[in-house]
mmCIF file of C-alpha atoms in Angstrom:
data_model
loop_
_atom_site.group_PDB
_atom_site.id
_atom_site.type_symbol
_atom_site.label_atom_id
_atom_site.label_comp_id
_atom_site.label_asym_id
_atom_site.label_seq_id
_atom_site.Cartn_x
_atom_site.Cartn_y
_atom_site.Cartn_z
ATOM 1 C CA MET A 1 -16.040 11.584 -14.909
ATOM 2 C CA ALA A 2 -14.707 9.224 -12.139
ATOM 3 C CA LYS A 3 -13.178 10.690 -9.008
ATOM 4 C CA ARG A 4 -9.443 10.042 -8.661
ATOM 5 C CA ILE A 5 -8.142 8.519 -5.576
ATOM 6 C CA ASN A 6 -4.351 8.174 -5.307
ATOM 7 C CA VAL A 7 -3.136 5.133 -3.506
ATOM 8 C CA VAL A 8 0.373 3.518 -2.880
ATOM 9 C CA GLY A 9 1.490 0.040 -2.309
ATOM 10 C CA ALA A 10 4.725 -1.451 -0.973
ATOM 11 C CA VAL A 11 6.763 -4.443 -2.435
ATOM 12 C CA LEU A 12 8.166 -5.965 0.776
ATOM 13 C CA THR A 13 10.509 -8.771 0.028
ATOM 14 C CA GLN A 14 12.554 -11.277 2.123
ATOM 15 C CA GLY A 15 14.711 -13.458 -0.205
ATOM 16 C CA THR A 16 12.117 -14.908 -2.476
ATOM 17 C CA LYS A 17 9.201 -14.356 -0.399
ATOM 18 C CA VAL A 18 6.797 -11.271 -1.022
ATOM 19 C CA LEU A 19 4.517 -9.917 1.621
ATOM 20 C CA ALA A 20 0.764 -9.748 0.333
ATOM 21 C CA ALA A 21 -2.435 -9.782 2.181
ATOM 22 C CA GLN A 22 -5.826 -11.426 1.031
ATOM 23 C CA ARG A 23 -8.871 -9.145 1.244
ATOM 24 C CA GLY A 24 -11.504 -10.416 3.729
ATOM 25 C CA GLU A 25 -14.918 -11.896 2.576
ATOM 26 C CA ASP A 26 -16.704 -8.667 3.820
ATOM 27 C CA MET A 27 -14.514 -6.385 1.587
ATOM 28 C CA SER A 28 -14.925 -5.253 -2.109
ATOM 29 C CA LEU A 29 -12.859 -7.688 -4.319
ATOM 30 C CA ALA A 30 -13.107 -10.232 -1.427
ATOM 31 C CA GLY A 31 -10.472 -12.961 -1.912
ATOM 32 C CA MET A 32 -8.057 -10.833 -4.039
ATOM 33 C CA TRP A 33 -4.596 -10.348 -3.047
ATOM 34 C CA GLU A 34 -2.847 -6.883 -2.355
ATOM 35 C CA PHE A 35 0.254 -5.297 -1.352
ATOM 36 C CA PRO A 36 0.230 -3.389 1.973
ATOM 37 C CA GLY A 37 -0.536 0.342 1.365
ATOM 38 C CA GLY A 38 -3.600 2.675 0.996
ATOM 39 C CA LYS A 39 -4.913 5.966 0.068
ATOM 40 C CA MET A 40 -2.661 9.166 -0.066
ATOM 41 C CA GLU A 41 -3.700 11.880 2.236
ATOM 42 C CA GLN A 42 -3.816 15.653 0.956
ATOM 43 C CA GLY A 43 -0.421 17.227 0.629
ATOM 44 C CA GLU A 44 1.431 13.710 0.960
ATOM 45 C CA THR A 45 4.226 12.366 -1.186
ATOM 46 C CA PRO A 46 3.914 8.590 -2.375
ATOM 47 C CA GLN A 47 6.784 8.158 0.036
ATOM 48 C CA GLU A 48 5.165 9.731 2.791
ATOM 49 C CA ALA A 49 1.849 8.200 2.347
ATOM 50 C CA LEU A 50 3.523 4.800 2.167
ATOM 51 C CA ARG A 51 5.581 5.191 5.336
ATOM 52 C CA ARG A 52 2.358 6.188 7.239
ATOM 53 C CA GLU A 53 0.351 3.383 5.830
ATOM 54 C CA LEU A 54 3.180 0.813 6.884
ATOM 55 C CA GLN A 55 3.136 2.338 10.397
ATOM 56 C CA GLU A 56 -0.802 2.176 10.644
ATOM 57 C CA GLU A 57 -1.364 -1.119 8.973
ATOM 58 C CA LEU A 58 1.745 -3.327 10.051
ATOM 59 C CA LEU A 59 3.184 -1.244 12.917
ATOM 60 C CA CYS A 60 6.617 -0.892 11.353
ATOM 61 C CA THR A 61 8.859 1.671 9.898
ATOM 62 C CA ALA A 62 10.805 1.339 6.496
ATOM 63 C CA GLU A 63 13.089 3.082 4.350
ATOM 64 C CA ILE A 64 11.338 3.650 1.249
ATOM 65 C CA GLY A 65 13.036 2.817 -2.004
ATOM 66 C CA GLU A 66 12.506 3.667 -5.746
ATOM 67 C CA LYS A 67 9.164 3.577 -7.391
ATOM 68 C CA VAL A 68 8.526 0.207 -9.367
ATOM 69 C CA THR A 69 5.625 1.135 -11.455
ATOM 70 C CA THR A 70 2.396 3.070 -11.704
ATOM 71 C CA THR A 71 -0.864 1.588 -12.729
ATOM 72 C CA GLU A 72 -4.309 2.817 -13.081
ATOM 73 C CA HIS A 73 -7.549 0.979 -12.441
ATOM 74 C CA ASP A 74 -11.078 2.003 -13.370
ATOM 75 C CA TYR A 75 -13.539 -0.045 -11.069
ATOM 76 C CA ASP A 76 -17.108 -0.594 -11.723
ATOM 77 C CA PHE A 77 -18.047 -0.171 -8.100
ATOM 78 C CA ARG A 78 -15.601 2.743 -7.254
ATOM 79 C CA ASP A 79 -13.559 5.637 -8.544
ATOM 80 C CA LEU A 80 -10.509 5.617 -10.497
ATOM 81 C CA HIS A 81 -7.258 4.532 -8.619
ATOM 82 C CA PRO A 82 -3.855 5.379 -9.647
ATOM 83 C CA HIS A 83 -1.323 3.210 -7.881
ATOM 84 C CA ASP A 84 2.323 4.094 -7.089
ATOM 85 C CA VAL A 85 3.992 0.874 -6.256
ATOM 86 C CA LEU A 86 7.173 1.437 -4.412
ATOM 87 C CA ARG A 87 9.985 -0.954 -3.112
ATOM 88 C CA HIS A 88 11.151 -1.002 0.252
ATOM 89 C CA HIS A 89 14.631 -0.139 0.945
ATOM 90 C CA ARG A 90 16.719 -1.504 3.805
ATOM 91 C CA GLY A 91 15.757 -0.898 7.353
ATOM 92 C CA LEU A 92 12.132 -2.538 7.731
ATOM 93 C CA ARG A 93 11.789 -2.657 11.441
ATOM 94 C CA ALA A 94 8.604 -4.160 13.088
ATOM 95 C CA HIS A 95 7.436 -2.574 16.518
ATOM 96 C CA ALA A 96 6.522 -4.606 19.289
ATOM 97 C CA HIS A 97 2.617 -4.423 19.770
ATOM 98 C CA ARG A 98 -0.133 -6.396 21.541
ATOM 99 C CA ALA A 99 -2.443 -8.949 19.918
ATOM 100 C CA CYS A 100 -5.901 -7.797 19.273
#
């Protein structure tokens, strides 16, 4: 039986634009598009995990809105991934940071 890994993703919109990132060539599923987000840590709610992931990945804070959907994928190369996709609510705020 495959190990379950719970992940979350955010649907971030501005008008008719939706934020998505293209996976790098050195990553699994190279070239595919994904929403910001990531793995949930032990004891986190989906909302807490998404808030943390947005801070880590995008250096921004957001008020998390309602759940959009939940999906499950069983990858040949990896474990089972249930995805909670949550919509951002008002208040997305980027924090200043230095370029790497």
